[in-house]
Tab-separated table of C-alpha atoms in Angstrom:
chain	number	residue	atom	x	y	z
A	28	MET	CA	228.548	-131.809	-186.962
A	29	THR	CA	228.764	-132.251	-183.674
A	30	ASP	CA	230.372	-135.332	-181.855
A	31	GLU	CA	227.230	-136.304	-180.101
A	32	ILE	CA	225.718	-136.683	-183.992
A	33	MET	CA	228.900	-138.582	-184.493
A	34	MET	CA	229.148	-141.014	-181.718
A	35	SER	CA	225.127	-141.765	-182.685
A	36	LEU	CA	225.517	-142.276	-186.671
A	37	ARG	CA	228.927	-145.141	-186.184
A	38	THR	CA	226.440	-146.732	-183.303
A	39	LEU	CA	224.126	-147.023	-186.357
A	40	LEU	CA	226.711	-148.288	-188.521
A	41	GLU	CA	227.660	-151.064	-185.477
A	42	LYS	CA	224.875	-152.895	-184.809
A	43	SER	CA	222.373	-152.244	-188.937
A	44	SER	CA	222.853	-154.789	-191.370
A	45	ASP	CA	222.752	-153.789	-194.740
A	46	ALA	CA	219.027	-154.234	-195.442
A	47	ASP	CA	218.396	-152.261	-191.901
A	48	LEU	CA	221.119	-149.620	-192.464
A	49	LEU	CA	218.903	-147.156	-194.932
A	50	ARG	CA	216.174	-147.268	-192.880
A	51	GLU	CA	217.815	-147.020	-189.540
A	52	MET	CA	219.620	-143.741	-191.212
A	53	VAL	CA	216.395	-142.335	-192.677
A	54	GLY	CA	214.983	-142.462	-189.175
A	55	PHE	CA	218.060	-140.719	-187.194
A	56	ALA	CA	217.346	-138.343	-189.838
A	57	ALA	CA	214.224	-137.526	-190.018
A	58	GLN	CA	214.209	-137.933	-186.167
A	59	ARG	CA	217.096	-135.189	-185.833
A	60	LEU	CA	215.086	-132.452	-188.704
A	61	MET	CA	211.956	-132.344	-185.835
A	62	GLU	CA	214.218	-132.299	-182.757
A	63	LEU	CA	215.287	-129.343	-184.985
A	64	GLU	CA	212.789	-127.209	-186.176
A	65	VAL	CA	211.485	-128.279	-182.674
A	66	GLU	CA	213.633	-126.224	-181.479
A	67	SER	CA	213.274	-123.654	-183.252
A	68	LEU	CA	209.498	-123.507	-182.713
A	69	THR	CA	210.499	-123.896	-178.448
A	70	GLY	CA	213.576	-121.520	-178.611
A	71	ALA	CA	215.475	-123.545	-176.737
A	72	ALA	CA	217.358	-126.960	-177.013
A	73	HIS	CA	215.911	-129.732	-175.305
A	74	GLY	CA	216.110	-129.322	-171.153
A	75	GLU	CA	217.498	-126.667	-171.811
A	76	ARG	CA	216.455	-123.527	-169.911
A	77	SER	CA	216.880	-119.827	-171.671
A	78	PRO	CA	214.992	-116.554	-171.331
A	79	ASP	CA	214.762	-117.079	-174.827
A	80	ARG	CA	211.506	-119.829	-174.302
A	81	ILE	CA	208.774	-119.582	-175.506
A	82	ASN	CA	207.123	-122.746	-176.116
A	83	HIS	CA	207.308	-126.084	-173.987
A	84	ARG	CA	207.693	-129.797	-174.767
A	85	ASN	CA	204.566	-132.271	-174.105
A	86	GLY	CA	206.011	-135.451	-174.431
A	87	TYR	CA	206.099	-137.453	-178.082
A	88	ARG	CA	203.272	-139.952	-180.504
A	89	ASP	CA	204.618	-142.974	-181.774
A	90	ARG	CA	204.263	-143.362	-185.900
A	91	ILE	CA	204.730	-145.153	-188.461
A	92	TRP	CA	206.053	-143.534	-191.458
A	93	GLU	CA	205.974	-145.943	-194.907
A	94	THR	CA	209.425	-144.603	-197.228
A	95	ARG	CA	210.786	-146.875	-199.403
A	96	ALA	CA	212.594	-147.539	-197.091
A	97	GLY	CA	210.762	-149.651	-195.343
A	98	ALA	CA	208.739	-148.778	-192.306
A	99	VAL	CA	210.257	-146.496	-189.971
A	100	GLU	CA	209.264	-145.963	-186.591
A	101	LEU	CA	209.382	-142.143	-185.351
A	102	ARG	CA	208.446	-140.739	-182.015
A	103	ILE	CA	206.662	-137.440	-182.737
A	104	PRO	CA	207.542	-134.417	-180.060
A	105	LYS	CA	204.757	-132.643	-178.688
A	106	LEU	CA	204.232	-129.152	-177.686
A	107	ARG	CA	201.670	-127.484	-174.643
A	108	LYS	CA	200.964	-124.614	-176.414
A	109	SER	CA	199.268	-125.381	-180.307
A	110	SER	CA	200.582	-128.223	-182.501
A	111	TYR	CA	203.487	-129.419	-184.718
A	112	PHE	CA	203.685	-131.865	-187.365
A	113	PRO	CA	206.671	-132.435	-189.370
A	114	VAL	CA	205.849	-131.689	-193.310
A	115	PHE	CA	207.646	-134.342	-194.960
A	116	LEU	CA	204.821	-136.691	-193.440
A	117	GLU	CA	202.631	-135.277	-195.964
A	118	PRO	CA	198.767	-135.783	-193.458
A	119	ARG	CA	196.985	-134.568	-195.983
A	120	ARG	CA	198.753	-135.992	-199.506
A	121	LEU	CA	196.153	-138.623	-199.772
A	122	ALA	CA	193.425	-136.017	-199.820
A	123	GLU	CA	195.458	-133.930	-202.248
A	124	LYS	CA	195.464	-137.210	-204.579
A	125	ALA	CA	191.863	-136.894	-204.477
A	126	LEU	CA	191.487	-133.444	-204.650
A	127	ALA	CA	193.608	-133.908	-208.283
A	128	ALA	CA	192.001	-136.413	-209.321
A	129	VAL	CA	188.381	-135.500	-209.166
A	130	VAL	CA	189.924	-131.907	-211.188
A	131	GLN	CA	191.106	-134.216	-213.638
A	132	GLU	CA	188.508	-135.700	-214.824
A	133	ALA	CA	186.970	-132.741	-214.935
A	134	TYR	CA	188.587	-131.341	-217.498
A	135	VAL	CA	188.805	-135.003	-219.513
A	136	HIS	CA	184.984	-134.846	-219.458
A	137	GLY	CA	185.335	-131.826	-220.935
A	138	VAL	CA	183.302	-130.387	-218.033
A	139	SER	CA	185.573	-128.031	-217.075
A	140	THR	CA	184.311	-123.791	-215.806
A	141	ARG	CA	187.134	-121.207	-216.653
A	142	SER	CA	187.600	-121.694	-212.444
A	143	VAL	CA	188.620	-125.111	-212.448
A	144	ASP	CA	190.544	-124.147	-215.864
A	145	ASP	CA	192.342	-121.904	-213.313
A	146	LEU	CA	192.845	-125.016	-210.108
A	147	VAL	CA	193.644	-127.205	-212.888
A	148	LYS	CA	197.399	-124.749	-214.916
A	149	ALA	CA	197.578	-124.079	-210.037
A	150	MET	CA	198.395	-127.185	-209.831
A	151	GLY	CA	200.822	-127.208	-212.443
A	152	MET	CA	198.291	-130.253	-214.295
A	153	THR	CA	199.089	-129.309	-217.774
A	154	GLY	CA	198.554	-131.771	-220.716
A	155	ILE	CA	196.670	-134.946	-218.860
A	156	SER	CA	195.703	-137.398	-220.534
A	157	LYS	CA	192.918	-139.885	-219.841
A	158	SER	CA	195.389	-142.462	-218.950
A	159	GLN	CA	197.260	-140.521	-216.598
A	160	VAL	CA	194.207	-140.531	-214.999
A	161	SER	CA	192.834	-143.377	-214.306
A	162	ARG	CA	195.522	-145.186	-213.036
A	163	LEU	CA	195.798	-142.119	-210.258
A	164	CYS	CA	191.542	-142.776	-209.767
A	165	SER	CA	192.525	-146.310	-209.276
A	166	GLU	CA	195.289	-145.770	-207.151
A	167	ILE	CA	193.086	-143.990	-204.918
A	168	ASP	CA	190.244	-146.056	-205.303
A	169	ASP	CA	191.172	-149.163	-204.193
A	170	LYS	CA	192.490	-147.475	-201.134
A	171	ILE	CA	189.199	-145.823	-200.530
A	172	ALA	CA	187.179	-148.656	-201.183
A	173	ALA	CA	189.208	-150.688	-198.253
A	174	PHE	CA	188.105	-148.086	-195.805
A	175	LEU	CA	185.069	-147.868	-196.254
A	176	ASN	CA	184.532	-152.104	-196.290
A	177	ARG	CA	186.277	-152.814	-193.889
A	178	PRO	CA	184.965	-155.385	-191.582
A	179	LEU	CA	183.114	-153.825	-188.475
A	180	GLU	CA	184.319	-155.573	-185.161
A	181	GLY	CA	183.798	-155.747	-181.449
A	182	ASP	CA	180.540	-153.087	-179.954
A	183	TRP	CA	180.137	-149.460	-180.748
A	184	PRO	CA	177.891	-147.768	-178.275
A	185	TYR	CA	177.526	-144.413	-179.762
A	186	LEU	CA	176.722	-143.844	-183.788
A	187	TRP	CA	176.519	-139.831	-184.823
A	188	LEU	CA	174.746	-139.796	-188.361
A	189	ASP	CA	174.585	-136.491	-189.838
A	190	ALA	CA	174.933	-135.161	-194.033
A	191	THR	CA	175.843	-132.741	-195.811
A	192	TYR	CA	174.739	-132.220	-199.556
A	193	VAL	CA	177.105	-131.286	-202.787
A	194	LYS	CA	176.715	-131.178	-206.035
A	195	VAL	CA	177.517	-133.985	-208.981
A	196	ARG	CA	176.578	-133.437	-212.835
A	197	ALA	CA	173.692	-136.472	-213.751
A	198	SER	CA	172.005	-137.145	-217.305
A	199	GLY	CA	173.002	-133.339	-218.423
A	200	ARG	CA	171.804	-131.389	-215.592
A	201	ILE	CA	173.139	-130.399	-212.268
A	202	VAL	CA	172.112	-131.470	-208.937
A	203	SER	CA	172.429	-131.726	-205.587
A	204	VAL	CA	172.788	-135.526	-203.680
A	205	ALA	CA	173.523	-135.777	-199.671
A	206	VAL	CA	177.088	-138.073	-198.974
A	207	ILE	CA	175.685	-139.154	-195.219
A	208	VAL	CA	178.635	-139.567	-192.489
A	209	ALA	CA	178.694	-141.955	-190.158
A	210	VAL	CA	180.696	-141.521	-187.672
A	211	ALA	CA	181.019	-144.503	-184.056
A	212	VAL	CA	182.979	-144.985	-180.665
A	213	ASN	CA	184.454	-149.003	-179.410
A	214	ASN	CA	184.489	-150.167	-175.977
A	215	ASP	CA	187.783	-149.318	-175.996
A	216	GLY	CA	186.654	-145.489	-176.339
A	217	ARG	CA	188.541	-144.898	-179.374
A	218	ARG	CA	186.382	-143.030	-181.942
A	219	GLU	CA	186.190	-144.412	-185.668
A	220	VAL	CA	184.684	-143.394	-189.060
A	221	LEU	CA	182.339	-145.999	-189.933
A	222	GLY	CA	181.571	-145.261	-193.592
A	223	MET	CA	179.562	-143.021	-195.860
A	224	ALA	CA	176.817	-143.180	-198.922
A	225	ILE	CA	175.636	-140.635	-201.230
A	226	GLY	CA	171.961	-140.529	-202.788
A	227	PRO	CA	169.365	-137.896	-203.910
A	228	SER	CA	168.097	-136.596	-200.671
A	229	GLU	CA	167.720	-138.118	-197.044
A	230	ALA	CA	165.124	-140.900	-197.286
A	231	GLU	CA	163.528	-143.168	-194.926
A	232	THR	CA	164.466	-145.811	-197.818
A	233	PHE	CA	168.424	-144.351	-198.552
A	234	TRP	CA	169.554	-144.500	-194.106
A	235	ILE	CA	167.670	-147.351	-193.829
A	236	GLU	CA	169.322	-149.200	-196.511
A	237	PHE	CA	172.552	-147.253	-195.173
A	238	LEU	CA	172.375	-148.984	-191.519
A	239	ARG	CA	171.727	-152.086	-193.096
A	240	SER	CA	175.357	-151.847	-195.255
A	241	LEU	CA	176.800	-151.029	-191.629
A	242	ALA	CA	174.984	-153.980	-189.748
A	243	ARG	CA	176.283	-156.535	-192.550
A	244	ARG	CA	180.148	-154.479	-192.312
A	245	GLY	CA	179.947	-155.837	-188.382
A	246	LEU	CA	178.044	-153.054	-187.321
A	247	ARG	CA	175.934	-154.554	-183.839
A	248	GLY	CA	175.842	-152.554	-179.476
A	249	ILE	CA	174.575	-149.986	-180.124
A	250	LYS	CA	173.659	-148.312	-177.257
A	251	LEU	CA	172.729	-144.341	-178.288
A	252	VAL	CA	172.737	-143.105	-181.939
A	253	ILE	CA	172.414	-138.631	-182.036
A	254	SER	CA	171.354	-137.576	-184.685
A	255	ASP	CA	169.662	-134.172	-186.292
A	256	ALA	CA	165.382	-134.711	-186.208
A	257	HIS	CA	165.064	-135.503	-189.785
A	258	GLU	CA	162.005	-138.043	-190.040
A	259	GLY	CA	163.045	-140.276	-192.698
A	260	LEU	CA	166.693	-141.263	-190.464
A	261	LYS	CA	164.820	-141.211	-187.137
A	262	ALA	CA	162.462	-143.830	-188.742
A	263	ALA	CA	165.594	-145.724	-189.779
A	264	VAL	CA	166.661	-146.070	-186.613
A	265	ALA	CA	163.963	-147.700	-184.969
A	266	LYS	CA	163.987	-150.217	-187.770
A	267	VAL	CA	167.340	-151.141	-188.259
A	268	LEU	CA	168.728	-150.707	-184.950
A	269	HIS	CA	166.693	-150.414	-182.073
A	270	ALA	CA	168.541	-148.256	-179.950
A	271	SER	CA	168.047	-145.008	-178.618
A	272	TRP	CA	167.335	-141.892	-179.659
A	273	GLN	CA	169.729	-138.787	-179.545
A	274	ARG	CA	167.987	-135.839	-181.053
A	275	CYS	CA	170.715	-133.203	-181.471
A	276	ARG	CA	170.754	-130.686	-178.192
A	277	VAL	CA	171.777	-127.990	-180.506
A	278	HIS	CA	169.508	-128.041	-183.738
A	279	PHE	CA	167.036	-128.638	-181.063
A	280	MET	CA	167.366	-125.596	-179.462
A	281	ARG	CA	167.890	-123.282	-182.943
A	282	ASN	CA	164.330	-124.034	-183.956
A	283	VAL	CA	162.632	-123.498	-180.178
A	284	LEU	CA	164.581	-120.901	-179.226
A	285	ALA	CA	162.447	-119.392	-182.623
A	286	HIS	CA	159.740	-118.691	-180.595
A	287	ALA	CA	160.864	-116.912	-178.013
A	288	GLY	CA	161.795	-113.685	-180.169
A	289	LYS	CA	164.870	-111.709	-180.500
A	290	GLN	CA	164.251	-110.373	-176.024
A	291	GLY	CA	163.566	-113.661	-174.483
A	292	ARG	CA	165.907	-116.400	-176.210
A	293	ARG	CA	168.642	-115.908	-174.283
A	294	VAL	CA	166.376	-115.863	-171.472
A	295	VAL	CA	164.053	-119.314	-172.629
A	296	ALA	CA	167.948	-120.770	-173.269
A	297	ALA	CA	168.892	-120.014	-169.522
A	298	PHE	CA	165.573	-121.882	-168.298
A	299	ILE	CA	166.044	-125.241	-170.736
A	300	ALA	CA	170.407	-125.423	-169.613
A	301	THR	CA	168.822	-125.902	-166.164
A	302	ALA	CA	167.535	-128.940	-166.863
A	303	PHE	CA	170.597	-130.237	-169.048
A	304	ALA	CA	173.011	-129.642	-165.652
A	305	GLN	CA	170.886	-131.538	-163.518
A	306	GLU	CA	173.190	-134.638	-161.726
A	307	ASP	CA	170.661	-137.506	-163.624
A	308	ALA	CA	167.498	-138.166	-165.434
A	309	GLU	CA	164.661	-138.165	-163.759
A	310	MET	CA	166.275	-135.059	-162.505
A	311	ALA	CA	166.056	-133.851	-165.588
A	312	ARG	CA	162.642	-135.246	-166.725
A	313	SER	CA	161.262	-132.927	-163.758
A	314	GLN	CA	162.885	-129.788	-164.471
A	315	TRP	CA	162.138	-129.560	-167.752
A	316	ARG	CA	157.728	-129.962	-167.427
A	317	GLN	CA	158.608	-126.811	-164.757
A	318	VAL	CA	160.586	-125.035	-167.104
A	319	ALA	CA	157.900	-125.519	-170.026
A	320	ASP	CA	154.851	-125.102	-167.886
A	321	GLN	CA	155.690	-122.000	-166.740
A	322	LEU	CA	156.399	-121.190	-169.803
A	323	ARG	CA	153.018	-122.279	-171.429
A	324	PRO	CA	151.318	-119.036	-170.402
A	325	LYS	CA	153.480	-116.791	-172.505
A	326	VAL	CA	154.904	-118.852	-175.087
A	327	ALA	CA	152.649	-121.601	-175.138
A	328	LYS	CA	153.691	-123.009	-178.765
A	329	LEU	CA	157.289	-123.109	-177.568
A	330	ALA	CA	155.911	-125.556	-174.216
A	331	MET	CA	154.367	-127.648	-176.903
A	332	LEU	CA	158.129	-128.208	-178.944
A	333	MET	CA	159.319	-128.357	-175.005
A	334	ASP	CA	156.574	-131.511	-174.006
A	335	GLN	CA	156.876	-133.579	-178.064
A	336	ALA	CA	160.625	-133.435	-177.477
A	337	GLU	CA	161.776	-134.433	-173.777
A	338	ALA	CA	162.274	-137.962	-174.730
A	339	ASP	CA	164.473	-137.496	-177.528
A	340	VAL	CA	166.435	-134.114	-176.295
A	341	LEU	CA	167.136	-136.064	-172.574
A	342	ALA	CA	168.066	-139.454	-173.824
A	343	PHE	CA	171.367	-138.385	-172.913
A	344	MET	CA	171.281	-137.778	-169.058
A	345	SER	CA	170.537	-141.345	-169.163
A	346	PHE	CA	174.386	-142.404	-170.024
A	347	PRO	CA	177.480	-141.821	-168.413
A	348	LYS	CA	177.850	-138.917	-166.809
A	349	ASP	CA	181.359	-137.959	-168.497
A	350	HIS	CA	179.904	-139.133	-171.502
A	351	ARG	CA	176.906	-135.919	-171.842
A	352	PRO	CA	179.058	-133.452	-173.188
A	353	LYS	CA	179.777	-135.539	-176.317
A	354	ILE	CA	176.667	-136.574	-176.951
A	355	HIS	CA	174.080	-134.211	-176.059
A	356	SER	CA	174.886	-133.696	-179.839
A	357	THR	CA	176.174	-133.595	-183.793
A	358	ASN	CA	178.676	-131.373	-183.345
A	359	PRO	CA	181.915	-134.020	-183.283
A	360	LEU	CA	180.763	-134.629	-186.146
A	361	GLU	CA	179.359	-131.082	-188.154
A	362	ARG	CA	183.222	-130.493	-187.562
A	363	LEU	CA	184.171	-133.381	-189.794
A	364	ASN	CA	181.115	-132.620	-191.850
A	365	GLY	CA	182.366	-128.573	-191.967
A	366	GLU	CA	185.551	-129.981	-193.428
A	367	ILE	CA	184.171	-132.022	-195.715
A	368	LYS	CA	183.050	-129.124	-197.069
A	369	ARG	CA	185.514	-127.206	-197.290
A	370	ARG	CA	187.439	-129.353	-199.374
A	371	THR	CA	184.429	-129.955	-201.650
A	372	ASP	CA	183.854	-126.529	-202.256
A	373	VAL	CA	187.473	-126.155	-204.116
A	374	VAL	CA	185.540	-128.428	-207.196
A	375	GLY	CA	182.334	-126.924	-207.267
A	376	ILE	CA	181.087	-129.134	-209.126
A	377	PHE	CA	181.920	-132.881	-209.391
A	378	PRO	CA	181.342	-134.246	-212.991
A	379	ASN	CA	180.293	-137.527	-210.993
A	380	GLU	CA	179.836	-140.231	-207.647
A	381	ASP	CA	182.806	-141.429	-208.444
A	382	ALA	CA	184.369	-138.706	-207.532
A	383	ILE	CA	182.953	-137.323	-204.470
A	384	THR	CA	183.550	-141.052	-203.249
A	385	ARG	CA	187.292	-141.093	-204.411
A	386	LEU	CA	187.240	-137.007	-202.559
A	387	VAL	CA	185.556	-137.567	-199.730
A	388	GLY	CA	186.540	-140.811	-199.130
A	389	ALA	CA	190.202	-139.019	-198.654
A	390	ILE	CA	189.150	-137.142	-196.489
A	391	LEU	CA	186.946	-139.852	-194.062
A	392	LEU	CA	190.322	-142.175	-194.249
A	393	GLU	CA	192.266	-139.138	-192.715
A	394	GLN	CA	190.636	-138.293	-190.417
A	395	ASN	CA	190.844	-141.886	-189.439
A	396	ASP	CA	193.457	-142.080	-189.418
A	397	GLU	CA	194.481	-139.421	-187.198
A	398	TRP	CA	192.422	-140.507	-184.487
A	399	ALA	CA	193.750	-143.913	-184.756
A	400	VAL	CA	197.812	-141.815	-184.097
A	401	GLN	CA	196.193	-139.785	-180.550
A	402	ARG	CA	197.037	-140.765	-177.425
A	403	ALA	CA	193.801	-139.986	-176.202
A	404	ARG	CA	190.764	-141.779	-176.229
A	405	TYR	CA	188.385	-140.204	-176.777
A	406	MET	CA	186.326	-141.821	-173.914
A	407	THR	CA	188.226	-143.181	-171.080
A	408	LEU	CA	187.946	-147.126	-170.912
A	409	GLU	CA	186.740	-147.102	-166.418
A	410	THR	CA	183.587	-144.297	-168.491
A	411	MET	CA	183.574	-147.142	-171.168
A	412	ALA	CA	182.641	-150.438	-168.788
A	413	PRO	CA	179.531	-149.641	-167.205
A	414	LEU	CA	178.275	-149.899	-171.320
A	415	SER	CA	179.030	-152.986	-172.109
A	416	GLU	CA	177.333	-156.153	-171.475
A	417	ASP	CA	179.996	-158.240	-170.729
A	418	PRO	CA	180.299	-159.695	-166.959
A	419	ILE	CA	183.865	-158.299	-165.590
A	420	PHE	CA	185.606	-160.610	-163.423
A	421	LYS	CA	187.295	-159.977	-160.598
A	422	LEU	CA	190.340	-162.379	-159.610
A	423	PRO	CA	190.032	-162.661	-155.879
A	424	ALA	CA	191.677	-161.750	-153.642
A	425	VAL	CA	195.117	-163.662	-152.009
A	426	ALA	CA	193.801	-165.266	-148.525
A	427	ALA	CA	196.335	-163.381	-145.861
């Protein structure tokens, strides 16, 4: 043990009370472990010049670690290339518990298939009792319910909505159900998962009830809703939120290019992209119409689709330029849906809807926690300021 470490331990012993000593020691050990791990990843000690260095540090991010000794404040090192996260923090712990609970529940209820049996054995879950499953599910469900039903405070200018489908057993049949997710950005530029719901389909009534449930929890200040062109969703947004609607640009391009033919897709995509590259909404609309008119003689169906979609696809152009790359499509939410799909595919068929809520809710809670500890905001305060309905007051200049 080096003299430096011995001095640090001696300082802890001298300054800490008996009640705080264990927590301080845990924090010290964890911090030292992270520093050693990062040294091996960079190829050099902190501040050391070395020809063997393969990476560089890039500051720290703060994280509270809940331990049996109490809450420990950690400073997790960041790297310029790739990322670092200490293994002992177990970033996917809750979702893994939820996955285990879902598999256990299927196993106990006698609906397991050979693949589920293999998964049970692989996870070491043998001799499972209904009481054990009940306790595990209760522990997870309480956390998920608190997260999904929490009050929503402040304004939320941007709201992304999307759905993915999973299979579940219902009344002796295997059916496909829609899992809808809402993600939004608040006036501080922070991104959060607002909620989720499960329904038989993406019918208008289902979307209306979901949006009303968000409103009851405090959702307000919506300026723009970003989603695909599902008619039920579009109608629900108009009835409940009374906000502008942005049709996902990526989805639209897929639809419209289907009419361009294989040979013409690249040219048509480049033409339409010129409208998105304009400086403001008026210039974008003008360019959009010019492109549609140029395409009309050869691809009338495509031009007609452009005419119908103009207002919806170009809605994002009326918002701050810095926000446009993030609000023109549902891509930010689809990445989250991709993670949901990847993890729900492990289960295959859920025993009931509670099991879906348990696993998907855990994934959403973990993602929300990761966004919360990120130092960088999804959108900066300076660019969010124009969207605020509250006037910005400035102190008068002091007279000379």
